[in-house]
Amino acid sequence: MKRESRQDLLNKVQELSFAALDMNLYLDNHPDDKKAINTYNNFCTQLLQARTAYESKYGPLTNFGYSPSRYPWQWVDNPWPWDREFYN
């Protein structure tokens, strides 16, 4: 089984975030589309799994109550996902 890199996991989170947001926008205009609601819920489930996988290995992606932290406090750990050095 291939082990996913930090970048692979982050890419998956970003892709699923985009897909969920896109479905959310669609549903704003088509609130009775049951198939779209199921697709949105599926993306949300996958996104939660992807975020959990990333955060369990590399720490929180967001703060302010959206991501729990292990001890010691991880939010101050480097690199943060948006740091340029992360991509090297």
PDB file of C-alpha atoms in Angstrom:
ATOM      1  CA  MET A   1       0.000   0.000   0.000  1.00  0.00           C
ATOM      2  CA  LYS A   2       1.401   3.385  -1.027  1.00  0.00           C
ATOM      3  CA  ARG A   3       2.010   5.762   1.848  1.00  0.00           C
ATOM      4  CA  GLU A   4       0.584   9.202   1.137  1.00  0.00           C
ATOM      5  CA  SER A   5       2.965  12.125   1.506  1.00  0.00           C
ATOM      6  CA  ARG A   6       2.138  15.321   3.356  1.00  0.00           C
ATOM      7  CA  GLN A   7       1.531  17.045   0.021  1.00  0.00           C
ATOM      8  CA  ASP A   8      -0.714  14.192  -1.203  1.00  0.00           C
ATOM      9  CA  LEU A   9      -2.860  14.450   1.924  1.00  0.00           C
ATOM     10  CA  LEU A  10      -3.052  18.242   1.696  1.00  0.00           C
ATOM     11  CA  ASN A  11      -4.010  18.044  -1.996  1.00  0.00           C
ATOM     12  CA  LYS A  12      -6.805  15.619  -1.144  1.00  0.00           C
ATOM     13  CA  VAL A  13      -8.139  17.987   1.546  1.00  0.00           C
ATOM     14  CA  GLN A  14      -8.043  20.908  -0.891  1.00  0.00           C
ATOM     15  CA  GLU A  15      -9.735  18.958  -3.692  1.00  0.00           C
ATOM     16  CA  LEU A  16     -12.521  17.729  -1.426  1.00  0.00           C
ATOM     17  CA  SER A  17     -12.968  21.207   0.086  1.00  0.00           C
ATOM     18  CA  PHE A  18     -13.414  22.621  -3.407  1.00  0.00           C
ATOM     19  CA  ALA A  19     -15.850  19.870  -4.394  1.00  0.00           C
ATOM     20  CA  ALA A  20     -17.946  20.373  -1.240  1.00  0.00           C
ATOM     21  CA  LEU A  21     -18.013  24.144  -1.754  1.00  0.00           C
ATOM     22  CA  ASP A  22     -18.972  23.733  -5.403  1.00  0.00           C
ATOM     23  CA  MET A  23     -21.830  21.402  -4.462  1.00  0.00           C
ATOM     24  CA  ASN A  24     -22.894  23.855  -1.745  1.00  0.00           C
ATOM     25  CA  LEU A  25     -23.164  26.645  -4.319  1.00  0.00           C
ATOM     26  CA  TYR A  26     -25.137  24.385  -6.653  1.00  0.00           C
ATOM     27  CA  LEU A  27     -27.505  23.432  -3.836  1.00  0.00           C
ATOM     28  CA  ASP A  28     -28.100  27.094  -3.001  1.00  0.00           C
ATOM     29  CA  ASN A  29     -29.874  27.288  -6.365  1.00  0.00           C
ATOM     30  CA  HIS A  30     -31.246  23.712  -6.527  1.00  0.00           C
ATOM     31  CA  PRO A  31     -32.248  22.863  -2.944  1.00  0.00           C
ATOM     32  CA  ASP A  32     -34.583  20.024  -3.981  1.00  0.00           C
ATOM     33  CA  ASP A  33     -31.961  18.025  -5.919  1.00  0.00           C
ATOM     34  CA  LYS A  34     -31.749  14.869  -3.816  1.00  0.00           C
ATOM     35  CA  LYS A  35     -28.894  13.378  -5.842  1.00  0.00           C
ATOM     36  CA  ALA A  36     -26.847  16.566  -5.363  1.00  0.00           C
ATOM     37  CA  ILE A  37     -27.514  16.507  -1.616  1.00  0.00           C
ATOM     38  CA  ASN A  38     -26.243  12.922  -1.475  1.00  0.00           C
ATOM     39  CA  THR A  39     -23.159  13.923  -3.456  1.00  0.00           C
ATOM     40  CA  TYR A  40     -22.551  16.885  -1.135  1.00  0.00           C
ATOM     41  CA  ASN A  41     -22.879  14.655   1.942  1.00  0.00           C
ATOM     42  CA  ASN A  42     -20.491  12.135   0.390  1.00  0.00           C
ATOM     43  CA  PHE A  43     -17.900  14.873  -0.210  1.00  0.00           C
ATOM     44  CA  CYS A  44     -18.349  16.087   3.387  1.00  0.00           C
ATOM     45  CA  THR A  45     -17.703  12.587   4.738  1.00  0.00           C
ATOM     46  CA  GLN A  46     -14.619  12.149   2.550  1.00  0.00           C
ATOM     47  CA  LEU A  47     -13.369  15.608   3.551  1.00  0.00           C
ATOM     48  CA  LEU A  48     -13.681  14.817   7.238  1.00  0.00           C
ATOM     49  CA  GLN A  49     -11.727  11.591   6.706  1.00  0.00           C
ATOM     50  CA  ALA A  50      -9.032  13.395   4.700  1.00  0.00           C
ATOM     51  CA  ARG A  51      -8.691  16.184   7.297  1.00  0.00           C
ATOM     52  CA  THR A  52      -8.471  13.603  10.073  1.00  0.00           C
ATOM     53  CA  ALA A  53      -5.771  11.669   8.205  1.00  0.00           C
ATOM     54  CA  TYR A  54      -3.756  14.833   7.585  1.00  0.00           C
ATOM     55  CA  GLU A  55      -4.127  16.216  11.102  1.00  0.00           C
ATOM     56  CA  SER A  56      -3.284  12.925  12.791  1.00  0.00           C
ATOM     57  CA  LYS A  57       0.099  12.926  11.033  1.00  0.00           C
ATOM     58  CA  TYR A  58       0.947  16.618  10.640  1.00  0.00           C
ATOM     59  CA  GLY A  59      -1.130  18.644  13.101  1.00  0.00           C
ATOM     60  CA  PRO A  60      -4.061  21.006  12.726  1.00  0.00           C
ATOM     61  CA  LEU A  61      -4.999  22.706   9.469  1.00  0.00           C
ATOM     62  CA  THR A  62      -7.135  25.367  11.144  1.00  0.00           C
ATOM     63  CA  ASN A  63      -7.610  26.765  14.615  1.00  0.00           C
ATOM     64  CA  PHE A  64     -10.397  28.495  16.576  1.00  0.00           C
ATOM     65  CA  GLY A  65     -12.181  25.290  17.504  1.00  0.00           C
ATOM     66  CA  TYR A  66     -12.158  23.542  14.137  1.00  0.00           C
ATOM     67  CA  SER A  67      -9.282  21.176  14.856  1.00  0.00           C
ATOM     68  CA  PRO A  68      -8.352  19.606  18.183  1.00  0.00           C
ATOM     69  CA  SER A  69      -4.694  19.533  19.190  1.00  0.00           C
ATOM     70  CA  ARG A  70      -2.485  16.909  20.786  1.00  0.00           C
ATOM     71  CA  TYR A  71      -0.117  17.869  23.587  1.00  0.00           C
ATOM     72  CA  PRO A  72       1.895  20.029  23.316  1.00  0.00           C
ATOM     73  CA  TRP A  73      -0.119  22.724  21.536  1.00  0.00           C
ATOM     74  CA  GLN A  74       0.460  22.102  17.814  1.00  0.00           C
ATOM     75  CA  TRP A  75      -0.816  25.240  16.173  1.00  0.00           C
ATOM     76  CA  VAL A  76       2.545  26.937  16.641  1.00  0.00           C
ATOM     77  CA  ASP A  77       4.490  24.101  14.982  1.00  0.00           C
ATOM     78  CA  ASN A  78       6.142  24.792  11.647  1.00  0.00           C
ATOM     79  CA  PRO A  79       5.757  24.580   8.761  1.00  0.00           C
ATOM     80  CA  TRP A  80       2.163  25.708   8.368  1.00  0.00           C
ATOM     81  CA  PRO A  81       0.385  24.468   5.247  1.00  0.00           C
ATOM     82  CA  TRP A  82       0.623  27.888   3.572  1.00  0.00           C
ATOM     83  CA  ASP A  83       4.344  28.411   4.293  1.00  0.00           C
ATOM     84  CA  ARG A  84       6.451  28.475   1.143  1.00  0.00           C
ATOM     85  CA  GLU A  85       9.078  26.207   2.737  1.00  0.00           C
ATOM     86  CA  PHE A  86       6.413  23.504   3.063  1.00  0.00           C
ATOM     87  CA  TYR A  87       6.496  22.931  -0.688  1.00  0.00           C
ATOM     88  CA  ASN A  88      10.239  22.385  -0.941  1.00  0.00           C
TER      89      ASN A  88
END
